Coordinates of N, CA and C in Angstrom, one line a residue:
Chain A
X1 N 34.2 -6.1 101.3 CA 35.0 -5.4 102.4 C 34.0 -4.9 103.4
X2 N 34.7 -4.8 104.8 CA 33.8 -4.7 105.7 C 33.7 -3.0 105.8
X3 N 32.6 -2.9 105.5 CA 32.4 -0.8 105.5 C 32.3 -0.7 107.2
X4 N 32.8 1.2 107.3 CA 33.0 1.4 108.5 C 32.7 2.8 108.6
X5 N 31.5 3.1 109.1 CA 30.5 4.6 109.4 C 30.7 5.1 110.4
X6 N 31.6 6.1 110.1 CA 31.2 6.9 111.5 C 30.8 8.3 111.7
X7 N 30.0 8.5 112.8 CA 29.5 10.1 112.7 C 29.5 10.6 114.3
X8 N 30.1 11.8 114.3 CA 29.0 13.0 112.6 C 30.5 12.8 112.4
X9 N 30.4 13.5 111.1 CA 32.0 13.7 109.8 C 32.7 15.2 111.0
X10 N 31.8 16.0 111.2 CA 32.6 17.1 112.3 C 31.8 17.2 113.3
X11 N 32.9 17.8 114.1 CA 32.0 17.8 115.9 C 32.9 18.8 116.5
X12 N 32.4 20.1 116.4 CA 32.6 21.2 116.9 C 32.7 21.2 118.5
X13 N 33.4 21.1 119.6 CA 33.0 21.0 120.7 C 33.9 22.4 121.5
X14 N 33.7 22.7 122.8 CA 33.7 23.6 123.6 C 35.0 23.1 124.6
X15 N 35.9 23.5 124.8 CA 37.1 23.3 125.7 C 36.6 22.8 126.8
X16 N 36.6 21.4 127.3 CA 36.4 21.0 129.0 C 35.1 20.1 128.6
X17 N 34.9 20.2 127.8 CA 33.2 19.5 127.4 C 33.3 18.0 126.8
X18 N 32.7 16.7 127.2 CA 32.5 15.9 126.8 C 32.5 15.9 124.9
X19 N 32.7 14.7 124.2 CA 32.7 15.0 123.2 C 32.8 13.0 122.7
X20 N 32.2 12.8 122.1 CA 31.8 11.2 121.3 C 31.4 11.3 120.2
X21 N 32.0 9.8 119.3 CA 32.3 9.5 118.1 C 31.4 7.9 117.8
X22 N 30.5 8.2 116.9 CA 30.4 6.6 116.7 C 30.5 5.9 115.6
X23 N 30.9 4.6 115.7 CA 31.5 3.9 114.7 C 30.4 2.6 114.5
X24 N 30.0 2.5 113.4 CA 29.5 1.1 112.9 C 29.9 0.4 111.9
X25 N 29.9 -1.0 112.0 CA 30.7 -2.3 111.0 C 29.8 -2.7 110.3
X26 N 29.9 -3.2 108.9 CA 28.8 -3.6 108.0 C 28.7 -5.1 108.4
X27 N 29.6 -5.7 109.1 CA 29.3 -6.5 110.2 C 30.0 -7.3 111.4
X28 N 30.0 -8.2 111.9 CA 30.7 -8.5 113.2 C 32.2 -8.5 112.7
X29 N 32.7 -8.0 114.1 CA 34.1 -8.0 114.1 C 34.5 -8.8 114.8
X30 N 33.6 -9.7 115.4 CA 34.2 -11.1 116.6 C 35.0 -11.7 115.5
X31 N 36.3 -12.4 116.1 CA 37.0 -12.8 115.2 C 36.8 -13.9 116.0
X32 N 37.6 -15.0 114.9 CA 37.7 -16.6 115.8 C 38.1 -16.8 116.6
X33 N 38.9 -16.1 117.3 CA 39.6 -16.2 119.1 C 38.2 -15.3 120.0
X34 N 37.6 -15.1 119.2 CA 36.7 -14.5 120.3 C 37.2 -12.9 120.3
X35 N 38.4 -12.4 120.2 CA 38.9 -10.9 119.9 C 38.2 -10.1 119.1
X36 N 38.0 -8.8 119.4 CA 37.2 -7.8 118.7 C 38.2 -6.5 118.0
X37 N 39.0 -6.7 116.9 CA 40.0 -6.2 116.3 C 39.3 -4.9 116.0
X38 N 39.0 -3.9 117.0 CA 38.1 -2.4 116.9 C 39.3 -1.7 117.3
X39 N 39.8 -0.8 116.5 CA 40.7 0.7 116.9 C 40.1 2.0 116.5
X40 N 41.0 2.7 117.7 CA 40.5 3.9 117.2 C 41.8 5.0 117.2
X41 N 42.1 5.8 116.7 CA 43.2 6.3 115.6 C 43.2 7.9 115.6
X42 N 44.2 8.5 116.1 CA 43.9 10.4 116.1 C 45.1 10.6 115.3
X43 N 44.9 11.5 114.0 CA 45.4 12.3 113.1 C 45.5 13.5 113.1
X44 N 46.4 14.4 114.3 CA 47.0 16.1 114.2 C 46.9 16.4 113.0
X45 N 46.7 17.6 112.9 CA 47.2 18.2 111.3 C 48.5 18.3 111.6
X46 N 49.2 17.9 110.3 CA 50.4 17.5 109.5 C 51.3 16.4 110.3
X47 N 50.4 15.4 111.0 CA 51.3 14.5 111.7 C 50.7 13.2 110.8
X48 N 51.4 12.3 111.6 CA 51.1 10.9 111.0 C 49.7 10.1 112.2
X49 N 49.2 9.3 111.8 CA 48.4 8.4 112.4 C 48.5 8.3 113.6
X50 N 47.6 8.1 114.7 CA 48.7 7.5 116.2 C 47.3 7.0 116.8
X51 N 47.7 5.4 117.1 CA 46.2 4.7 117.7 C 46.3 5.3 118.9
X52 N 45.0 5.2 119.5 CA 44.6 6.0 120.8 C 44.3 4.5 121.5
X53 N 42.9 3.7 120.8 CA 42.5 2.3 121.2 C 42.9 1.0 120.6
X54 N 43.1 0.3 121.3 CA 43.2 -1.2 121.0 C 41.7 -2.3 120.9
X55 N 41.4 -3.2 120.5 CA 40.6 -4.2 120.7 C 39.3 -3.4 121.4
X56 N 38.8 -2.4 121.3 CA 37.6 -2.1 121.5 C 38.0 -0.8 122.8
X57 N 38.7 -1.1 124.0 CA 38.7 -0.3 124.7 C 39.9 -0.5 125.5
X58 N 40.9 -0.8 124.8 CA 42.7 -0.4 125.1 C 43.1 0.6 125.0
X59 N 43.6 1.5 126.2 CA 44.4 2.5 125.5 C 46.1 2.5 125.2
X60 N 46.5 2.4 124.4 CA 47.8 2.5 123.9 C 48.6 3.1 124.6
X61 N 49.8 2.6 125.3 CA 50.8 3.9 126.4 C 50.3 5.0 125.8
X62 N 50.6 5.6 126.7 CA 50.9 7.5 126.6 C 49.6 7.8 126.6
X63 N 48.4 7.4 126.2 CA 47.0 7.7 125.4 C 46.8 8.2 127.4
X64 N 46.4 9.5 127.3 CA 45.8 10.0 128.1 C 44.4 9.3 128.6
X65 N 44.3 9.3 129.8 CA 42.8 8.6 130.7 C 41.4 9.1 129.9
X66 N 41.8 10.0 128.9 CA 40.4 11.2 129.1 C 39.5 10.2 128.0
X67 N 40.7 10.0 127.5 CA 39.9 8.9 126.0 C 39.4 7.3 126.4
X68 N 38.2 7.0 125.7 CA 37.6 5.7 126.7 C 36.9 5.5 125.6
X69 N 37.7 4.2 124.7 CA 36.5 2.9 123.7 C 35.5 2.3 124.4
X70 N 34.4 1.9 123.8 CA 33.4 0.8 124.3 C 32.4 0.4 122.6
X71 N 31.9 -0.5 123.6 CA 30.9 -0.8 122.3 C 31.0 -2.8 122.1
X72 N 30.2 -3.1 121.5 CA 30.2 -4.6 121.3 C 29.6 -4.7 119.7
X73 N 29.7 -5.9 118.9 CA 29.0 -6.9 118.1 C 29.9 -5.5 116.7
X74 N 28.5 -4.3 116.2 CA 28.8 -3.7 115.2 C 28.5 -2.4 115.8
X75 N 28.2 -1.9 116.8 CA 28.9 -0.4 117.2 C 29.3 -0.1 118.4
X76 N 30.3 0.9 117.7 CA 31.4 1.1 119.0 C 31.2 2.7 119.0
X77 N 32.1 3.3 120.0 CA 32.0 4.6 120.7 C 33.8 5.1 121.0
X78 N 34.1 6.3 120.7 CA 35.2 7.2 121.5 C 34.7 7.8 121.8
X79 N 35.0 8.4 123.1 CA 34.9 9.1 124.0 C 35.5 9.9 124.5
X80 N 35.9 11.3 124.9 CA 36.8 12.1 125.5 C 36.0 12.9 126.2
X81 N 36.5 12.5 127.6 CA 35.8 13.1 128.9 C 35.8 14.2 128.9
X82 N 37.0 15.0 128.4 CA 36.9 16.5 128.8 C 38.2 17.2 127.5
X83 N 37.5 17.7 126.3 CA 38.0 17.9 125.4 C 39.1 18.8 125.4
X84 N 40.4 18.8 125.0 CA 41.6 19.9 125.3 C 41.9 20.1 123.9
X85 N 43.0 20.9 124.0 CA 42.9 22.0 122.3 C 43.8 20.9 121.6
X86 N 45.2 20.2 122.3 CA 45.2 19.5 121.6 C 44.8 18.1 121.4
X87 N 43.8 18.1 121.1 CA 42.8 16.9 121.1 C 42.5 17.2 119.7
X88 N 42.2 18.3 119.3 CA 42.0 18.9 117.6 C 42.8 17.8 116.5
X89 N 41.8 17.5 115.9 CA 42.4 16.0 114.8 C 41.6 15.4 114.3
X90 N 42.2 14.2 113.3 CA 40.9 13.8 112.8 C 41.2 13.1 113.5
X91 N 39.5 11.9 113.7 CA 39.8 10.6 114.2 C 39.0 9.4 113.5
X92 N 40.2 8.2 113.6 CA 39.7 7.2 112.6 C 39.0 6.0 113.2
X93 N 38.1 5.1 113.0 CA 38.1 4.1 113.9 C 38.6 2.9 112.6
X94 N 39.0 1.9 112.6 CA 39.6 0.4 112.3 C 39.6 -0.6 112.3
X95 N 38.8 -1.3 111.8 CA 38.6 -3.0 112.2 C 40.0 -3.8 111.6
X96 N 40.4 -4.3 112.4 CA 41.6 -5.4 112.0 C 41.3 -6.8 112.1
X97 N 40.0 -7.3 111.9 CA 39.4 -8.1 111.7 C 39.2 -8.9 110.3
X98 N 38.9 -8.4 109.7 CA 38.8 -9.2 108.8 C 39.5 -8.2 107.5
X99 N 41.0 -9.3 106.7 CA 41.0 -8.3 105.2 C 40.2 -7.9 103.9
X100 N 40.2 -7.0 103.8 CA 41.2 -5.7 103.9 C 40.6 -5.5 105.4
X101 N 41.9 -4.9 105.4 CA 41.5 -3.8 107.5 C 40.9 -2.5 106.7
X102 N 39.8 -2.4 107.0 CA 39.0 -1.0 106.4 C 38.9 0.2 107.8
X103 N 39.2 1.4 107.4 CA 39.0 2.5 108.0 C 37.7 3.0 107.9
X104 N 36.9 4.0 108.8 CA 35.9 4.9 108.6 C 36.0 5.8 107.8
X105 N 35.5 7.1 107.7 CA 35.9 8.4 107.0 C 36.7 9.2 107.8
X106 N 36.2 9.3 108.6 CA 37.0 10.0 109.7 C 36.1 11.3 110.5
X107 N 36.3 11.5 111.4 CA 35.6 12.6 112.0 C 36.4 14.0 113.1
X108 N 36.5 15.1 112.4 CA 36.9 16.3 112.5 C 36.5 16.6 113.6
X109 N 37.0 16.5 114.8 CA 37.1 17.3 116.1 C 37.6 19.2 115.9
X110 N 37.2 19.9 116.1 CA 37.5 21.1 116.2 C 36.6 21.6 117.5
X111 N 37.7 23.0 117.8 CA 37.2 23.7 119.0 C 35.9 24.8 118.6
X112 N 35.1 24.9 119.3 CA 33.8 25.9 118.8 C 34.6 27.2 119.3
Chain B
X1 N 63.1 5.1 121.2 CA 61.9 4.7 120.9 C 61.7 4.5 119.3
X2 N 60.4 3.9 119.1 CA 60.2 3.6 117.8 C 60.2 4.3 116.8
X3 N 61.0 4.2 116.0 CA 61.1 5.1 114.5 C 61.2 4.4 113.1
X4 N 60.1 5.0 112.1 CA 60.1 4.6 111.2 C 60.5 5.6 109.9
X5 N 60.8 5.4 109.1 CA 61.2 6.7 108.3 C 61.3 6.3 106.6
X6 N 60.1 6.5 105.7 CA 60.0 6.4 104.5 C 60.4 6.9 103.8
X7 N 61.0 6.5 102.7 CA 61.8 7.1 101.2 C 61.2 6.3 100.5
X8 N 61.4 7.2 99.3 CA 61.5 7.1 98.1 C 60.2 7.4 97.1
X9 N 59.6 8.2 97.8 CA 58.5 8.3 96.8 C 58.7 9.7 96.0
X10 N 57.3 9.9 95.2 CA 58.2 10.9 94.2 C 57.5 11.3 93.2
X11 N 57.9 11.5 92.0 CA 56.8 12.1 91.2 C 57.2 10.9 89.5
X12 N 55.8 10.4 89.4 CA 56.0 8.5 88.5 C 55.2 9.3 87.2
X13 N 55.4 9.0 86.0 CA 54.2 8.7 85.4 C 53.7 7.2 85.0
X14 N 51.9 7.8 84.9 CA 51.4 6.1 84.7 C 51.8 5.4 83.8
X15 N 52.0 4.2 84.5 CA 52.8 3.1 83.8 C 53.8 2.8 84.5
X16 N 54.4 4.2 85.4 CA 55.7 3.4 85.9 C 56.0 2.9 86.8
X17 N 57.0 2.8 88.0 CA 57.4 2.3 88.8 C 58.2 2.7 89.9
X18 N 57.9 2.1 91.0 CA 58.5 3.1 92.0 C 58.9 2.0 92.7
X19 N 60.1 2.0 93.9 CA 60.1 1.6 95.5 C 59.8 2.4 96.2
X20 N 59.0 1.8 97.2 CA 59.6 2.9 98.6 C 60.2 2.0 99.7
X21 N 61.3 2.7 100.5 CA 61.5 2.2 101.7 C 61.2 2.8 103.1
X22 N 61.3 1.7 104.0 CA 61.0 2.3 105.3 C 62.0 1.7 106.2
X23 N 63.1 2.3 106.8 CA 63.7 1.8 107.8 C 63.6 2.4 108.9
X24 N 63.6 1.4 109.8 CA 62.6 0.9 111.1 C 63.7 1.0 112.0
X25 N 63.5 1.4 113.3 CA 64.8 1.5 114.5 C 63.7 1.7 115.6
X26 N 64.3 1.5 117.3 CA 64.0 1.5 118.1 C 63.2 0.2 118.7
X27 N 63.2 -1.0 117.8 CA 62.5 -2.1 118.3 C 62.9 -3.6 117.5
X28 N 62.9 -4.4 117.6 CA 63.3 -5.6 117.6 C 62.2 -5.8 116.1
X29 N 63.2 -5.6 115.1 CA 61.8 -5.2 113.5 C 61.8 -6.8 113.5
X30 N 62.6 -7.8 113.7 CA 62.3 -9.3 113.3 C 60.9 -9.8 113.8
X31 N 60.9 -9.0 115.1 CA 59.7 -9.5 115.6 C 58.3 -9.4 115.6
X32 N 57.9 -8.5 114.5 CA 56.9 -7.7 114.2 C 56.4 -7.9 113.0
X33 N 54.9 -8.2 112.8 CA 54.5 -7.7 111.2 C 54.8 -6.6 110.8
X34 N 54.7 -6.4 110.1 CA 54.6 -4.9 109.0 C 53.7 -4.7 108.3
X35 N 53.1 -3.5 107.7 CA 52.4 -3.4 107.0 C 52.5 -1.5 106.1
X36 N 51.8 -1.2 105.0 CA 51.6 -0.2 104.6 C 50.3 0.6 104.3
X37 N 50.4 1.5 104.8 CA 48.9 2.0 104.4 C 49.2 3.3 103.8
X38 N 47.8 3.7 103.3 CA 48.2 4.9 102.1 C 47.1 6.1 102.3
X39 N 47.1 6.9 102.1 CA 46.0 8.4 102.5 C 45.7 8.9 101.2
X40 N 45.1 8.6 100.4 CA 45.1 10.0 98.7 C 44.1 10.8 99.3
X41 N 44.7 11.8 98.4 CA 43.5 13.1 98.7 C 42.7 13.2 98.3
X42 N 41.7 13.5 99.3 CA 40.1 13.2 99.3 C 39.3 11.8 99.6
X43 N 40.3 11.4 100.0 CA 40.0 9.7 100.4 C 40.0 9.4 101.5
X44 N 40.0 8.4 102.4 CA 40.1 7.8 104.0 C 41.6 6.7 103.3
X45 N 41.9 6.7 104.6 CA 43.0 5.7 104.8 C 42.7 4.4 104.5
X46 N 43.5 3.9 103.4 CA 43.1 2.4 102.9 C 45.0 1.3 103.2
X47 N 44.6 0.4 104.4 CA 45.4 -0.8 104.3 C 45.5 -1.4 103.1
X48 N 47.1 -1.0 102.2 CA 47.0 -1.9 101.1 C 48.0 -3.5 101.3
X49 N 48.8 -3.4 102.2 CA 49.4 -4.6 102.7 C 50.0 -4.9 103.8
X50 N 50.7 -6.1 104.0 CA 51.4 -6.8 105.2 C 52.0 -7.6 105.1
X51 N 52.8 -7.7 105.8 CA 53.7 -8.9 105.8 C 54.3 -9.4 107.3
X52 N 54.4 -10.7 107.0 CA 54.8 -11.4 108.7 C 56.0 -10.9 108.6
X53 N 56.3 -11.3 110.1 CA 58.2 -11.3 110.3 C 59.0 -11.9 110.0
X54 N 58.5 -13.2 109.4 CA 59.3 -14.2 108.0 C 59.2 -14.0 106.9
X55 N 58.0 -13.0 106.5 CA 58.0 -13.3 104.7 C 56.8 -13.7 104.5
X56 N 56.9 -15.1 105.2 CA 56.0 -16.2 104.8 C 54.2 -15.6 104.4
X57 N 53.8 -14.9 105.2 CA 52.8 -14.8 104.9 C 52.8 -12.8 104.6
X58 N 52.4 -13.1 103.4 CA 51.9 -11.7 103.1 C 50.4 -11.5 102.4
X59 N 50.0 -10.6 102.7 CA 48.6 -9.8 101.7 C 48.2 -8.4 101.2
X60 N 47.1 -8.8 100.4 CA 47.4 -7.2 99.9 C 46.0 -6.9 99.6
X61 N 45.4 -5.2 99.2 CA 44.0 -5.0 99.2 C 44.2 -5.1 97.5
X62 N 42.9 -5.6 97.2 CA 42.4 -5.9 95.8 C 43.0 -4.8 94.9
X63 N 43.3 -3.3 95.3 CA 43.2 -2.5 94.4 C 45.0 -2.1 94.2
X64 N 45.6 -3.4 94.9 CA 46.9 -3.0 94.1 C 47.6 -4.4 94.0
X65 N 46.7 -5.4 94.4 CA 47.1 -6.6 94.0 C 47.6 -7.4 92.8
X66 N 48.9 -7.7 92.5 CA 49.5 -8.0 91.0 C 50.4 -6.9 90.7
X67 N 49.8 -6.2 91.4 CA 51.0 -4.6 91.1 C 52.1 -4.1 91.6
X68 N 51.4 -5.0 93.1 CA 52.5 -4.2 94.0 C 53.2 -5.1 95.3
X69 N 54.3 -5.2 95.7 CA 55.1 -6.0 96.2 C 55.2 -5.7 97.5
X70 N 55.1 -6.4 98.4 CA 55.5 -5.9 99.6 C 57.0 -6.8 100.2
X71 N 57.7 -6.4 100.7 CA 58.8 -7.3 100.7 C 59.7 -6.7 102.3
X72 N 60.5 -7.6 103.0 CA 61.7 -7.1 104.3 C 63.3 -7.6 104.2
X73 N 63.8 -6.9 105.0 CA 65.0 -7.6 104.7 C 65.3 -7.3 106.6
X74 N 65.9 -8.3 107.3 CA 65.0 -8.1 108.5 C 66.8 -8.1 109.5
X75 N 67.6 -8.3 108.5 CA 69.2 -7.9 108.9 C 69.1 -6.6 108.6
X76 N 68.4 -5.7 107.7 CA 69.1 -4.4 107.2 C 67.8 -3.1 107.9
X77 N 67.0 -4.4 109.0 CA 65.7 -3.5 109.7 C 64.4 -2.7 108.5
X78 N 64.8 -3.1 107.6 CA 64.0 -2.3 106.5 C 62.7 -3.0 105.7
X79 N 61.8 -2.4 105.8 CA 60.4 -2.5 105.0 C 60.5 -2.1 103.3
X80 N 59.9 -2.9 102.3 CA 60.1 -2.4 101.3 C 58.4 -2.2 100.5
X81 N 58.2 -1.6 99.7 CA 56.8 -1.5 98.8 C 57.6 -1.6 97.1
X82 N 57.5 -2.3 96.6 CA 57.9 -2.6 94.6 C 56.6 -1.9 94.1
X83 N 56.7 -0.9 93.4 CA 54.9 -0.7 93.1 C 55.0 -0.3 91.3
X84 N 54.5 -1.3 90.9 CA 54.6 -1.4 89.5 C 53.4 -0.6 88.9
X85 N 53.2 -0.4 87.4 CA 52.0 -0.7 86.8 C 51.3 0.5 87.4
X86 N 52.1 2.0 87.7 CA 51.1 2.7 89.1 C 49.8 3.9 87.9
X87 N 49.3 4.3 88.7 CA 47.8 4.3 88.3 C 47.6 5.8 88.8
X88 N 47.4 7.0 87.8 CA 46.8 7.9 88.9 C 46.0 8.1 90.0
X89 N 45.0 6.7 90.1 CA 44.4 6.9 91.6 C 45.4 6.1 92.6
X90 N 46.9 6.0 92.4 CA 47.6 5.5 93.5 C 48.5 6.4 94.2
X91 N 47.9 7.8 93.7 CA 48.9 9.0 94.3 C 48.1 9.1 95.8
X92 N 49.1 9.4 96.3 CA 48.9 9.5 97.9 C 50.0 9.7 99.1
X93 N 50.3 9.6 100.3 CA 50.6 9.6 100.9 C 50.9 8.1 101.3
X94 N 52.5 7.6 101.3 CA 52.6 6.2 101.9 C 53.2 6.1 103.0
X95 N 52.4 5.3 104.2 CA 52.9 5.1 105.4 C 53.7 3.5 105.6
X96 N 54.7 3.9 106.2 CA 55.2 2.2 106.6 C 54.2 2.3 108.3
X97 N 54.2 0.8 108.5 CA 53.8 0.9 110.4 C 54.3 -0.2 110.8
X98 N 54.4 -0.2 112.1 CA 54.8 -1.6 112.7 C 53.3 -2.2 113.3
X99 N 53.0 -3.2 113.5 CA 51.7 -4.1 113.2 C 51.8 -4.5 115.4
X100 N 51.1 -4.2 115.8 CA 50.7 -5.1 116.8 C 49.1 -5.7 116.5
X101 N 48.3 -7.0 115.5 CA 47.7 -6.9 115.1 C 47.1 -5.9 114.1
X102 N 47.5 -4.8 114.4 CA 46.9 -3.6 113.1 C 48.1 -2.8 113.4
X103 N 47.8 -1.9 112.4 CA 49.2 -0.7 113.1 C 49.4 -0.4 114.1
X104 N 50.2 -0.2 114.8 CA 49.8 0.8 115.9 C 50.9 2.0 115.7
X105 N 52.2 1.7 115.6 CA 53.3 3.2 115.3 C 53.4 3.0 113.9
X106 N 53.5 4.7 113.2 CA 53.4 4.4 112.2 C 54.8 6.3 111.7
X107 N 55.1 6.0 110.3 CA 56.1 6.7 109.6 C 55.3 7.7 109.5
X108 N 56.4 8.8 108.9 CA 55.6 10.0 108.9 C 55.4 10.6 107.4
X109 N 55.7 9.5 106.5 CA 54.9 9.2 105.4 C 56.0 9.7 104.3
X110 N 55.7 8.6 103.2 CA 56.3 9.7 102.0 C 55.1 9.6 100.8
X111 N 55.4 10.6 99.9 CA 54.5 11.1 99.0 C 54.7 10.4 97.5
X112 N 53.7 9.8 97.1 CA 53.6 9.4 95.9 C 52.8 10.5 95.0
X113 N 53.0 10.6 93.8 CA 52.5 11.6 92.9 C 52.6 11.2 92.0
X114 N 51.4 10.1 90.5 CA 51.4 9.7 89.9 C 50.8 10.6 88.6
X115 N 51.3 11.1 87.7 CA 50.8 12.2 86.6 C 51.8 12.2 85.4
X116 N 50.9 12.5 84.4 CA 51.8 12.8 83.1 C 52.1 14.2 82.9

């Protein structure tokens, strides 16, 4: 199965302040169309799942500007320009590349 | 808008057996994969299956493969999971989602609890 690292596990950040997540694949996610099946995934406490990115650096309707994927080959990046309270969650990244679709661990955004 | 809404999970002992369902509203369910994924505690989110919008093709992750069923019925909008054979490491949290290549909307889960 394709393993999926991301760090740090928590990231304490400051209201208004930049804030990044990174994700690495134990290996390529280019799939045969040439698509790069990379998401990235915000979990509220006590809510359900809700993708933020698509294919590396899609944002999903509604997904606010602030959030910005990138990255190529085996690492990728979220990004939120300017952190707000409700931004607090975990966040997953997800290869849909190759089965199993393996997740990261996840990484705990909290306000300092 | 999109709504998904799981039943039937519950409290199994090992050995036994469960359904869950998910019925699906706000979107055209014929037209969509499906799939389930699961949360246990202390764990990351593991994709255990999928299925096309025909049937035709479905899969499943190794660790519930032989055990567990994924199945639609795509007149009655509903997602199904058959989960046989269940295992105390299959307690968790089950999500149904609707698939644009991976999930993207997803249920707001129902609970499995597998214990003697």
């Amino acid at each position: 199965d394709v393993v999926m690292t991301q760090s740090p596990l928590s990231l304490p950040v400051t209201l208004g302040q930049p804030a990044s997540i990174s994700c690495r694949s134990s290996q390529s996610l280019v799939y045969s169309d040439g698509n790069i099946f990379l998401n990235w995934f915000q979990q509220r406490p006590g809510q359900s799942p809700r993708r933020l990115i698509y294919k590396v650096s899609n944002r999903d309707s509604g997904v606010p500007d602030r959030f910005s994927g990138s990255g190529s080959g085996t690492d990728f990046t979220l990004k939120i320009s300017r952190v707000e309270a409700e931004d607090v969650a975990v966040y997953y990244c997800m290869q849909g590349t190759h089965w199993p679709w393996t997740f990261g661990q996840g990484t705990k955004v909290e306000i300092k | 808008q999109v709504q998904l809404v799981e039943s039937g999970g519950g409290l199994v002992k090992p050995g036994g057996s469960l359904r869950l369902s998910c019925a699906a509203s706000g979107f055209t369910f014929s037209d969509y994969y499906m799939s389930w994924v699961r949360l246990a505690p202390g764990k990351g989110l593991e994709c255990i299956s999928y299925i096309s919008h025909t049937s035709s093709d479905t899969n499943y992750a190794a660790s519930v493969k032989g055990r567990f069923t994924i199945s639609r019925d795509n007149a009655k909008n509903s997602l199904y999971l058959q989960m046989n054979s269940l295992r105390a490491e299959d307690t968790a949290v089950y999500y149904c989602a609707r698939n644009t290549r991976v999930p993207d909307c997803w249920g707001q889960g129902t609970l499995v609890t597998v214990s003697s």
